[in-house]
PDB file of N, CA and C in Angstrom:
ATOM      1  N   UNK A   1      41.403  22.394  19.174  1.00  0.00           N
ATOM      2  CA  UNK A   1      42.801  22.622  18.849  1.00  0.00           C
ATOM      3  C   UNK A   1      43.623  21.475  19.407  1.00  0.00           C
ATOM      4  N   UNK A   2      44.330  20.906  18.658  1.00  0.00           N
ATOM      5  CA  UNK A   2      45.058  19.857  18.667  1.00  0.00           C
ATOM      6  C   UNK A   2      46.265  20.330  19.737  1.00  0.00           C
ATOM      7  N   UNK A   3      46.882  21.020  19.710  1.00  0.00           N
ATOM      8  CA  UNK A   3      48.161  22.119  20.609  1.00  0.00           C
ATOM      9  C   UNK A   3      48.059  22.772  21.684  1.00  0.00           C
ATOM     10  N   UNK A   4      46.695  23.090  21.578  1.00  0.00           N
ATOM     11  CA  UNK A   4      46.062  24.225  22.363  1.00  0.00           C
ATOM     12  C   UNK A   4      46.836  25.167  22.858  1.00  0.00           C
ATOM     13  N   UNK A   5      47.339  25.528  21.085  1.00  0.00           N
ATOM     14  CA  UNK A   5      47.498  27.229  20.994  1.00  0.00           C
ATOM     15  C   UNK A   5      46.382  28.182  21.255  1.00  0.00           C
ATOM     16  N   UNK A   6      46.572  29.310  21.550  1.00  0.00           N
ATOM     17  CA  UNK A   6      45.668  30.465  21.769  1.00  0.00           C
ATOM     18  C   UNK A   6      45.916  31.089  20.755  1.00  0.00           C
ATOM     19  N   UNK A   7      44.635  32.053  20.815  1.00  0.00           N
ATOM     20  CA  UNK A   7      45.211  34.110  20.163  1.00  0.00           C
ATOM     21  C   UNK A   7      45.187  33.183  18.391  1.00  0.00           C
ATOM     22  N   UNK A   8      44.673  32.020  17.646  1.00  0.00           N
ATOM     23  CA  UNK A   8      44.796  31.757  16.483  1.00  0.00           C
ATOM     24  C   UNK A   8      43.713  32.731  15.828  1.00  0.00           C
ATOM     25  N   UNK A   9      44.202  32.926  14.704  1.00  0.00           N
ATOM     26  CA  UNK A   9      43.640  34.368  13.713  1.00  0.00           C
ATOM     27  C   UNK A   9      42.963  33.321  12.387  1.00  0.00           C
ATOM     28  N   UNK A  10      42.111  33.808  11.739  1.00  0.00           N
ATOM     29  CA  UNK A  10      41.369  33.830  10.797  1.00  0.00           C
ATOM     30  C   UNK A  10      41.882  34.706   9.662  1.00  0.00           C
ATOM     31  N   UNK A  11      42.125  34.470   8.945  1.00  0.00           N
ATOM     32  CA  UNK A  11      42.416  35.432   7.808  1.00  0.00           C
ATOM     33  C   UNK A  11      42.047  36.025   6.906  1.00  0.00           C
ATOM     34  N   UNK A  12      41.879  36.945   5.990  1.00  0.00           N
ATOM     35  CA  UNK A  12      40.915  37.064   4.785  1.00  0.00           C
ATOM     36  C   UNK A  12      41.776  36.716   3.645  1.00  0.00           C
ATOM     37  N   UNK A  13      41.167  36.132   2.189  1.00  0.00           N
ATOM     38  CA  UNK A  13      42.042  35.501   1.129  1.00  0.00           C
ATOM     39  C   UNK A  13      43.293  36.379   0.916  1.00  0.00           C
ATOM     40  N   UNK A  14      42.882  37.784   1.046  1.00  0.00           N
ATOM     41  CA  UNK A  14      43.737  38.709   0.838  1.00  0.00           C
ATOM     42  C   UNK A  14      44.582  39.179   1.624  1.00  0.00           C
ATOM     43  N   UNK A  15      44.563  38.771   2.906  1.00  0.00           N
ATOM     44  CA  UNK A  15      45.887  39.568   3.871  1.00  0.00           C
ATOM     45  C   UNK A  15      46.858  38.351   3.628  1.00  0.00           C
ATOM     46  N   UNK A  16      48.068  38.447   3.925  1.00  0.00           N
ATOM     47  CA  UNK A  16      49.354  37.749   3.740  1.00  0.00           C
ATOM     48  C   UNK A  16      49.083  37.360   5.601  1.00  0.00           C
ATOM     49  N   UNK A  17      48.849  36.146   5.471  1.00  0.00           N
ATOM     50  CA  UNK A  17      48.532  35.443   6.590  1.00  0.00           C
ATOM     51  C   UNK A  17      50.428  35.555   7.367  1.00  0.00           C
ATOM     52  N   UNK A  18      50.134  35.395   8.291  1.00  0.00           N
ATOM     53  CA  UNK A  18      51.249  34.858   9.790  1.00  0.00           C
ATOM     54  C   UNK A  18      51.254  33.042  10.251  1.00  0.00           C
ATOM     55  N   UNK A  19      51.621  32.198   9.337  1.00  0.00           N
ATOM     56  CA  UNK A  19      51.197  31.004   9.733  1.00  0.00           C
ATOM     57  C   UNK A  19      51.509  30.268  10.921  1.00  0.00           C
ATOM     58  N   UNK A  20      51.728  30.824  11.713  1.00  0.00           N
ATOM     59  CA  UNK A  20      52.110  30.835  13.264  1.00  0.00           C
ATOM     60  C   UNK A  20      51.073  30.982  14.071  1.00  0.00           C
ATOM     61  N   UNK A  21      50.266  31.628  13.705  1.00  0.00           N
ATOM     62  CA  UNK A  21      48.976  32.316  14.375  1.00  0.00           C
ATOM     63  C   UNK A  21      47.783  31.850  13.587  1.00  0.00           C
ATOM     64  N   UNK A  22      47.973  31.358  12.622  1.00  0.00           N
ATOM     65  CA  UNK A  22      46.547  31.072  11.370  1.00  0.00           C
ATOM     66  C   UNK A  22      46.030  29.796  11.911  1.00  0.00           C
ATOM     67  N   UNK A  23      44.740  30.120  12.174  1.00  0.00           N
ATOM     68  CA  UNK A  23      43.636  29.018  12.556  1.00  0.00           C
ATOM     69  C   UNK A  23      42.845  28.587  11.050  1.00  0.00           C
ATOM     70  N   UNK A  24      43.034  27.209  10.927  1.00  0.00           N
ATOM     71  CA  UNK A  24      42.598  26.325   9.668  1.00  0.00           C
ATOM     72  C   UNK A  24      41.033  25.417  10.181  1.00  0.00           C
ATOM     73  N   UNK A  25      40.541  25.002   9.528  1.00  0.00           N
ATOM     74  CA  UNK A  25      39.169  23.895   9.946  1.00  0.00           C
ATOM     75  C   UNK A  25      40.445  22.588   9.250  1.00  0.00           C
ATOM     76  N   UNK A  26      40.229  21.712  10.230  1.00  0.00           N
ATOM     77  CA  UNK A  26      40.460  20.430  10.112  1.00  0.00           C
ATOM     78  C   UNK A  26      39.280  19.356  10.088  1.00  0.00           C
ATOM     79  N   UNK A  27      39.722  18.419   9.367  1.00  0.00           N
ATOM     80  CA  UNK A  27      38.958  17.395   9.086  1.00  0.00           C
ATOM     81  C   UNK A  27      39.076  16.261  10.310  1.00  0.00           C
ATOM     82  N   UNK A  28      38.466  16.127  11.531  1.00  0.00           N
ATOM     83  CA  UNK A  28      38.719  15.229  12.942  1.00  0.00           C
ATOM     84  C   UNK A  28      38.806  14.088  12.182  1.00  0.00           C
ATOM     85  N   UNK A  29      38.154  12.919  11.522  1.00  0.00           N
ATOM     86  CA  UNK A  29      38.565  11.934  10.747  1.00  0.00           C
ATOM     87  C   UNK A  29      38.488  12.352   9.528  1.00  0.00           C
ATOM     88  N   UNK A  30      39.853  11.875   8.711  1.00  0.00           N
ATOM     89  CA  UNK A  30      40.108  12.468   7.540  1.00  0.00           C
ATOM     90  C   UNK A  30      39.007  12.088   6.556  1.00  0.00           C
ATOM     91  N   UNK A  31      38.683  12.805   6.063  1.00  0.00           N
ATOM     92  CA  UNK A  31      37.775  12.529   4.159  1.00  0.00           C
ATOM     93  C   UNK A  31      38.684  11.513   3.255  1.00  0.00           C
ATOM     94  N   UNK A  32      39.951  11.153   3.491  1.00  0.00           N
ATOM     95  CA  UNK A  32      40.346   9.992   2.515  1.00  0.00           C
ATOM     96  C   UNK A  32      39.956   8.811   3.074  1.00  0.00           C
ATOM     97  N   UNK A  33      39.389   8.744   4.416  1.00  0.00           N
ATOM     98  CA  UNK A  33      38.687   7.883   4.491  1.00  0.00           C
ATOM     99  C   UNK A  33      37.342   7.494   5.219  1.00  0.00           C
ATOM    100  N   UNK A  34      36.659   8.396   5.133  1.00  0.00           N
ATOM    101  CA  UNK A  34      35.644   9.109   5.225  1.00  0.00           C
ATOM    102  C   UNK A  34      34.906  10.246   4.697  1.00  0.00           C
ATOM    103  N   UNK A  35      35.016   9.903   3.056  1.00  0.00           N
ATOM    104  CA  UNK A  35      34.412  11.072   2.526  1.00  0.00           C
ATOM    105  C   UNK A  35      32.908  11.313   2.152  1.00  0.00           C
ATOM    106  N   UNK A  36      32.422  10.292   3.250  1.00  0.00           N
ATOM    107  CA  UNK A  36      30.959  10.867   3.708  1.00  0.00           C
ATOM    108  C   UNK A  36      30.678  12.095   4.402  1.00  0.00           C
ATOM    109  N   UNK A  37      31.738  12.032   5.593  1.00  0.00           N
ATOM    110  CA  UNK A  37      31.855  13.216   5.760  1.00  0.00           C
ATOM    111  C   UNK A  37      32.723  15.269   5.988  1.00  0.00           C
ATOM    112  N   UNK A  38      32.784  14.425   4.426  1.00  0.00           N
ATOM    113  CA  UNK A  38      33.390  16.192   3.910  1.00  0.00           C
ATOM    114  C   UNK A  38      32.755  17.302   4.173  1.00  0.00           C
ATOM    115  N   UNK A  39      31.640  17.246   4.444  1.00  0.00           N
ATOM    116  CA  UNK A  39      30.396  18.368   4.502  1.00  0.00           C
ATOM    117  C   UNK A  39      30.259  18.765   5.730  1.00  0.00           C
ATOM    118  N   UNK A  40      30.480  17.587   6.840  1.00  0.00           N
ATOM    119  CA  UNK A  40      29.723  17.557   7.983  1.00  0.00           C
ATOM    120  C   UNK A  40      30.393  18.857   8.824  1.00  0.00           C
ATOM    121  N   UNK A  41      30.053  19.653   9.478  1.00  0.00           N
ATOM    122  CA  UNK A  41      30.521  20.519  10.543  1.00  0.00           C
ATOM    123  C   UNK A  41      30.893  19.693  12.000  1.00  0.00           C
ATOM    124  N   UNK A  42      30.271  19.006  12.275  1.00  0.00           N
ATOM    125  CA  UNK A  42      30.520  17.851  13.210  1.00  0.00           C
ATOM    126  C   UNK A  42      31.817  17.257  13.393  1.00  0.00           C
ATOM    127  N   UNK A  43      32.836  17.376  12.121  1.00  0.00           N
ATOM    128  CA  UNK A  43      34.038  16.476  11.739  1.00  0.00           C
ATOM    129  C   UNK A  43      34.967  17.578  11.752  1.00  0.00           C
ATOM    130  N   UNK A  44      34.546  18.847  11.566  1.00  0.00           N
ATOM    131  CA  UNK A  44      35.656  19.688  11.950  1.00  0.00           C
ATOM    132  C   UNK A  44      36.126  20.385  13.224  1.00  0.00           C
ATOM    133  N   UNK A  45      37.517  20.400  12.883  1.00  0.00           N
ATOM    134  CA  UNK A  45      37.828  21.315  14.456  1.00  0.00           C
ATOM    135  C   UNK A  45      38.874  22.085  13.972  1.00  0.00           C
ATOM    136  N   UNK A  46      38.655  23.244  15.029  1.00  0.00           N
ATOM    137  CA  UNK A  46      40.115  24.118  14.479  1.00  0.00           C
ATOM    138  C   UNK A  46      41.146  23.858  15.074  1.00  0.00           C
ATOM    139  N   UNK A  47      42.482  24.252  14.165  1.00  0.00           N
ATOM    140  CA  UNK A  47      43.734  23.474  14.320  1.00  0.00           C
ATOM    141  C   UNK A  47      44.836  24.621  13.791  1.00  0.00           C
ATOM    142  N   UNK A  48      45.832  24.811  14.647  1.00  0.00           N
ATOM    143  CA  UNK A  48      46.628  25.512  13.744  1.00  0.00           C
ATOM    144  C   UNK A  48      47.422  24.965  13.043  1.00  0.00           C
ATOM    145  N   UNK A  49      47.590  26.382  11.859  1.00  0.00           N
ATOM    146  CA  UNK A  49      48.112  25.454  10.424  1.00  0.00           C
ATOM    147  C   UNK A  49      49.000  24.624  10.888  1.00  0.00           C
ATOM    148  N   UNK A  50      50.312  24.650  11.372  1.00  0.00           N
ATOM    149  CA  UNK A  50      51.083  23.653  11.558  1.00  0.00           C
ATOM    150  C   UNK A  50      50.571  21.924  11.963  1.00  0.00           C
ATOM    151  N   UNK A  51      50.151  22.511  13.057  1.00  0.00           N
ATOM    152  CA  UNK A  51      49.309  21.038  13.634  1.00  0.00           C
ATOM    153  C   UNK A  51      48.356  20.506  12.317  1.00  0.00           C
ATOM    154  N   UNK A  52      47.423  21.082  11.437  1.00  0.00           N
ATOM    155  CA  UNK A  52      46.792  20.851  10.630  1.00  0.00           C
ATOM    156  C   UNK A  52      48.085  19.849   9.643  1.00  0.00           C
ATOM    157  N   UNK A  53      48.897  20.755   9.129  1.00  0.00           N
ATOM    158  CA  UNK A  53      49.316  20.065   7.625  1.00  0.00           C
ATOM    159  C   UNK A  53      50.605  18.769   8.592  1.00  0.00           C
ATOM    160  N   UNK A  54      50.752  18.771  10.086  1.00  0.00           N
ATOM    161  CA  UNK A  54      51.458  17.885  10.347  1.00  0.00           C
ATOM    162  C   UNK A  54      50.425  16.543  10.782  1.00  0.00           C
ATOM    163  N   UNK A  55      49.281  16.757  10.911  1.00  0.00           N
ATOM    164  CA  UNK A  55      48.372  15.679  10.980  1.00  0.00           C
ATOM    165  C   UNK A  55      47.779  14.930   9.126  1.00  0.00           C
ATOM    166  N   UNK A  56      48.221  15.630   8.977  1.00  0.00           N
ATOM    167  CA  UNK A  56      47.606  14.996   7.468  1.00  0.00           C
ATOM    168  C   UNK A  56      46.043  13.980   7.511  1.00  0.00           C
ATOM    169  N   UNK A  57      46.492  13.013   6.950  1.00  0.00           N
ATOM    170  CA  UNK A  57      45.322  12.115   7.048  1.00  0.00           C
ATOM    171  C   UNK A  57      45.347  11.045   8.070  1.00  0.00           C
ATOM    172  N   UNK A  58      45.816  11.032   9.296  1.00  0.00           N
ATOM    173  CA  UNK A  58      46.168  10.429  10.435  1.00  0.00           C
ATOM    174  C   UNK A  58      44.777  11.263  11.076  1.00  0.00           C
ATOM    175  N   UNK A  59      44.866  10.182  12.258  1.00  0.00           N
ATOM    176  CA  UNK A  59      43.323  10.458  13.342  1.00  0.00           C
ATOM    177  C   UNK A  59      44.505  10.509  15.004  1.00  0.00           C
ATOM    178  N   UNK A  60      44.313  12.252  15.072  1.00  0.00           N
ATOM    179  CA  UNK A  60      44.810  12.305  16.262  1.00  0.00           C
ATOM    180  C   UNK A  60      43.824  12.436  17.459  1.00  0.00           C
ATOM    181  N   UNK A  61      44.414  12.606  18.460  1.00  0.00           N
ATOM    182  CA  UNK A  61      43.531  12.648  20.019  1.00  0.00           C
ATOM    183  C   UNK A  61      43.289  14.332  19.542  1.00  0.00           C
ATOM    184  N   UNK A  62      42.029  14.996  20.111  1.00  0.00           N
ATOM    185  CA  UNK A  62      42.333  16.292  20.632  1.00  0.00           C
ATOM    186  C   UNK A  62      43.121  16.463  21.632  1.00  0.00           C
ATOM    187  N   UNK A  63      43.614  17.601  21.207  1.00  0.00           N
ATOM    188  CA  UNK A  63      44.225  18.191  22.699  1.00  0.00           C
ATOM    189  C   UNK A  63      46.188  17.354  22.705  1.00  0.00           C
ATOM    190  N   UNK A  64      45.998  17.424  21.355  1.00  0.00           N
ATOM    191  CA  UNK A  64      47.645  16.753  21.094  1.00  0.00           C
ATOM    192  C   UNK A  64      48.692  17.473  21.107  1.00  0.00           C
ATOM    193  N   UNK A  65      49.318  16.727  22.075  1.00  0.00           N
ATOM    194  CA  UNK A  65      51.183  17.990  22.432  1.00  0.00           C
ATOM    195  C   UNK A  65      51.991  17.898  21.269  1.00  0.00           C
ATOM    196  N   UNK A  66      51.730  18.972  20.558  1.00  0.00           N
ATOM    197  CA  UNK A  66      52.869  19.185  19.556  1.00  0.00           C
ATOM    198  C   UNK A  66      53.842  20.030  19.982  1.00  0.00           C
ATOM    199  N   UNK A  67      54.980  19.128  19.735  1.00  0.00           N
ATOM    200  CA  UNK A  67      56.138  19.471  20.437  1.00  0.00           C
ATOM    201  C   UNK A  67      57.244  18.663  19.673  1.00  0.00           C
TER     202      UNK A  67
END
């Protein structure tokens, strides 16, 4: 986790997620430039959504103060 928020939730397709609390898989180096590894489990980390869609395709540190 990039924030190191706690208590992040998983969702099912069907519940009306809380995106405050919703834990996403992130891509640690992005697939636009590295789309060798799209597949890899190795390249992901969880991130909450925010931190996720505010990292885009940028390569952050773990453990990044979003603030």
């Amino acid at each position: 986790v990039y924030c190191g928020k706690e208590e992040l939730k998983i969702y099912h397709w069907r519940e009306r997620p809380c995106y405050d609390k919703m834990a996403t898989a992130d891509h640690f180096l992005p697939i636009s430039t590295n789309p060798q590894l799209s597949r890899e489990r190795s390249n992901l980390r969880v991130a909450c959504w925010k931190c996720n869609n505010k990292k885009g395709a940028e390569l952050w540190e773990e453990k990044f103060p979003y603030n």
